[in-house]
Coordinates of C-alpha atoms in Angstrom, one line a residue:
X1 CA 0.0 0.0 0.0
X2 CA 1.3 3.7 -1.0
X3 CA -0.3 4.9 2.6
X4 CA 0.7 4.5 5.9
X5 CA -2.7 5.7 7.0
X6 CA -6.0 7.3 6.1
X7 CA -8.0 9.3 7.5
X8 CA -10.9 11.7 7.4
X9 CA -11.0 14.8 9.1
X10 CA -13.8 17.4 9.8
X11 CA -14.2 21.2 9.2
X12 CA -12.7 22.5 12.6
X13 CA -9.5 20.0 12.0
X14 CA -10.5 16.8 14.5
X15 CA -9.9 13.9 13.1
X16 CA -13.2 11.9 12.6
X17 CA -12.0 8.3 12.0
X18 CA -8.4 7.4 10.5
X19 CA -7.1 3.2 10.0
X20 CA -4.5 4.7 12.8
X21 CA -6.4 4.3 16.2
X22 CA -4.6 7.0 17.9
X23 CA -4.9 9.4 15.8
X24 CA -9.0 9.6 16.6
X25 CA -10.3 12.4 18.1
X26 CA -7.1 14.3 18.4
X27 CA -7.0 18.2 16.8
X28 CA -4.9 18.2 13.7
X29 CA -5.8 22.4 13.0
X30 CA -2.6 23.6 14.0
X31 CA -0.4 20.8 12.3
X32 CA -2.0 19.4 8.8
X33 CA -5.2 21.9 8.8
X34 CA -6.0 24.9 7.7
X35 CA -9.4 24.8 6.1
X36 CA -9.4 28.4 4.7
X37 CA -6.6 27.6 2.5
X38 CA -8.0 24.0 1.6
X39 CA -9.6 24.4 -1.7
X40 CA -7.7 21.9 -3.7
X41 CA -5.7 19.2 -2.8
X42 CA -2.9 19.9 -0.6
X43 CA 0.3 17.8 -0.3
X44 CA 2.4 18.8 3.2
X45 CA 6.0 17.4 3.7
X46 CA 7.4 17.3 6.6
X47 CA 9.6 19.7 8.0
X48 CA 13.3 20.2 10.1
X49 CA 12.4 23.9 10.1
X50 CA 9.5 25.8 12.0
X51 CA 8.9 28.2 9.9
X52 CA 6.1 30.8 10.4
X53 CA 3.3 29.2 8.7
X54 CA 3.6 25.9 9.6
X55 CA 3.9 24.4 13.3
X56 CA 6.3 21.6 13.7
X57 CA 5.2 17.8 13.4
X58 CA 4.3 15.1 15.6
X59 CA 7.7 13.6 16.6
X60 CA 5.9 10.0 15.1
X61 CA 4.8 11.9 11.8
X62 CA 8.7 13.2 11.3
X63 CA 9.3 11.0 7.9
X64 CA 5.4 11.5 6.5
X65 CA 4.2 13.2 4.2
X66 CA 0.8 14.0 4.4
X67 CA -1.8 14.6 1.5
X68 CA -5.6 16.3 2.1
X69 CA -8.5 16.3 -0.7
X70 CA -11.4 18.9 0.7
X71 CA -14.7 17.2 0.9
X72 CA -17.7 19.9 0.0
X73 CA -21.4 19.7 0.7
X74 CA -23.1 19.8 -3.0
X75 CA -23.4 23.5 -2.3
X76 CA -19.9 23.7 -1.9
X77 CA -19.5 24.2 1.7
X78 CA -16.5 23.2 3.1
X79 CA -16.8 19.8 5.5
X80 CA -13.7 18.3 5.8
X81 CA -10.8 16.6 4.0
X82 CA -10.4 12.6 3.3
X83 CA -6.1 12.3 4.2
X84 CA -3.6 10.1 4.1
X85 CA 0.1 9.9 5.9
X86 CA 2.6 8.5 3.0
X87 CA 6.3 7.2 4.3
X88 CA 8.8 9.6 2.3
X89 CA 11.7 7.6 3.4
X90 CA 12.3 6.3 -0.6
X91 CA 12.2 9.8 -1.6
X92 CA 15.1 10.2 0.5
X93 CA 16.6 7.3 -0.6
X94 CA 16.5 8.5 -4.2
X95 CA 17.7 11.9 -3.6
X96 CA 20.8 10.6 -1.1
X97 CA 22.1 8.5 -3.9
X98 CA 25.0 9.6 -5.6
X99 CA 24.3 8.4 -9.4
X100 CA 25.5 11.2 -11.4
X101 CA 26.2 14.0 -8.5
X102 CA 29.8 13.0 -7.8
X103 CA 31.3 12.1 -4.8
X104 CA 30.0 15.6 -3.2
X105 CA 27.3 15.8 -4.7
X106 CA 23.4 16.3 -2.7
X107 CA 20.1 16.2 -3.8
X108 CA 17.4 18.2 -1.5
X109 CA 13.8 19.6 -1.6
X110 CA 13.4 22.8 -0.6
X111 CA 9.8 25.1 0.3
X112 CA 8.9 28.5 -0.5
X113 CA 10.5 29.3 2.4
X114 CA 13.6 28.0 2.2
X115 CA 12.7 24.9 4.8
X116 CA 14.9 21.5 3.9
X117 CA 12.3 19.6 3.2
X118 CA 14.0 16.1 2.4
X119 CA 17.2 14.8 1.2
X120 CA 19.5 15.4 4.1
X121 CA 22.4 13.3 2.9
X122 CA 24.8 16.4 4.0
X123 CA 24.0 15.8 7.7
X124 CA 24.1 12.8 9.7
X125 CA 21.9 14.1 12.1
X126 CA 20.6 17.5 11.4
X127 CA 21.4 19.9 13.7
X128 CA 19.1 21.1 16.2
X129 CA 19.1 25.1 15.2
X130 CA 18.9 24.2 11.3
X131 CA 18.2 27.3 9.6
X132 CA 16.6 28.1 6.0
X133 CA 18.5 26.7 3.1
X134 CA 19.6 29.6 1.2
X135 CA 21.8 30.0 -1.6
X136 CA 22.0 32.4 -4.7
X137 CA 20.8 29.4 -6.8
X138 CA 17.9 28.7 -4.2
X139 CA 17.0 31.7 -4.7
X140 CA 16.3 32.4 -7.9
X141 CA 15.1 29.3 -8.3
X142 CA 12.2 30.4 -5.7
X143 CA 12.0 34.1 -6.8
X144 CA 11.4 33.5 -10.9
X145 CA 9.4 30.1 -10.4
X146 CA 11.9 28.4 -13.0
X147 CA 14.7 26.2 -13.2
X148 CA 18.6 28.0 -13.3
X149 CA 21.5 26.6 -13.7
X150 CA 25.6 28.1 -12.8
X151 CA 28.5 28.5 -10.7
X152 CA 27.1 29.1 -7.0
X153 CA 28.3 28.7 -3.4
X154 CA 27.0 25.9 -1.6
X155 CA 25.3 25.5 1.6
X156 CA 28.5 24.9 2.5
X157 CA 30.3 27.6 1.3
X158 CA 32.4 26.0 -1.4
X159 CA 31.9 27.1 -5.1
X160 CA 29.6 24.8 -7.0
X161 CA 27.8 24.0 -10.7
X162 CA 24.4 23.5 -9.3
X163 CA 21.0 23.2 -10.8
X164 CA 17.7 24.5 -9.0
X165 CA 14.5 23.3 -10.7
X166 CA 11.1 25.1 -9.8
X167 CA 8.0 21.9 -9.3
X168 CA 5.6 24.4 -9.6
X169 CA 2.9 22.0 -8.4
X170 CA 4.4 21.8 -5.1
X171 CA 5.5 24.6 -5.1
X172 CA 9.2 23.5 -4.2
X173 CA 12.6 23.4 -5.5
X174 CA 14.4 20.7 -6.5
X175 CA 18.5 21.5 -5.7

């Protein structure tokens, strides 16, 4: 199965039933919920960063991603979402290989607001005070909504050819 769990949530962001037990009952609002924003579906990965807009995960929900399709009355009000928690752990498989990136070479996913998503293979354990990913490529990358391509210094500091695709549908970068 492609989900670790389903579940269906209600208009003020309890969950109404899920196939986890545990999660019953329990207010999601603050973590995978915000029904004025939920018109369409919504995919949310998770995060190492707290960043303004989005409240930090459940400690269990740390390698989930977690995907919400709004549920309307047939006059279009708003009643809840159907979701489902997806394991992203091959997703950071594929982007921690190495095929084609060199020896120091990294793959990573980064938000609009410059949150590591996934693809961590530069730390072995990320640090606690992780801050936004920035770099000039990262950047521009976020600010034109495309795809760029040069000579840029790394996370790291070092001088680097690196390429930064826009996924417009998810509204991330691919570095």
């Amino acid at each position: 199965s492609q989900f670790e769990e389903i579940f269906l949530i209600n208009n003020s962001g309890k969950v109404a039933v899920s196939t986890n037990i545990e999660r019953e009952g329990k207010d999601n609002s603050d973590f995978i919920f915000y029904p004025q924003e939920l018109t369409a579906p919504y995919i949310q990965f998770p995060f190492l960063l707290e960043t303004q807009n989005m409240p930090a995960f459940d400690e269990t929900d740390g390698a989930s991603a977690f995907i919400l399709i709004p549920l309307s009355e047939e006059d279009g009000q708003f009643i809840g979402a159907i979701g489902g928690k997806v394991d992203i752990a091959a997703l950071h498989e594929i982007l921690n290989e190495k095929t084609g990136l060199g020896s120091t070479g990294h793959a990573y996913l980064v938000n609009w607001d410059y949150a590591l998503l996934v693809g961590t293979s530069f730390y072995e354990t990320p640090p606690e005070d992780l801050r936004p990913v920035q770099s000039t490529g990262i950047d521009t990358a976020i600010q034109q909504a495309s795809g760029v391509a040069g000579n840029y210094t790394s996370l790291s500091g070092k001088r680097v050819v690196g390429i930064y695709r826009w996924l417009p549908d998810l509204e991330i970068v691919l570095a």
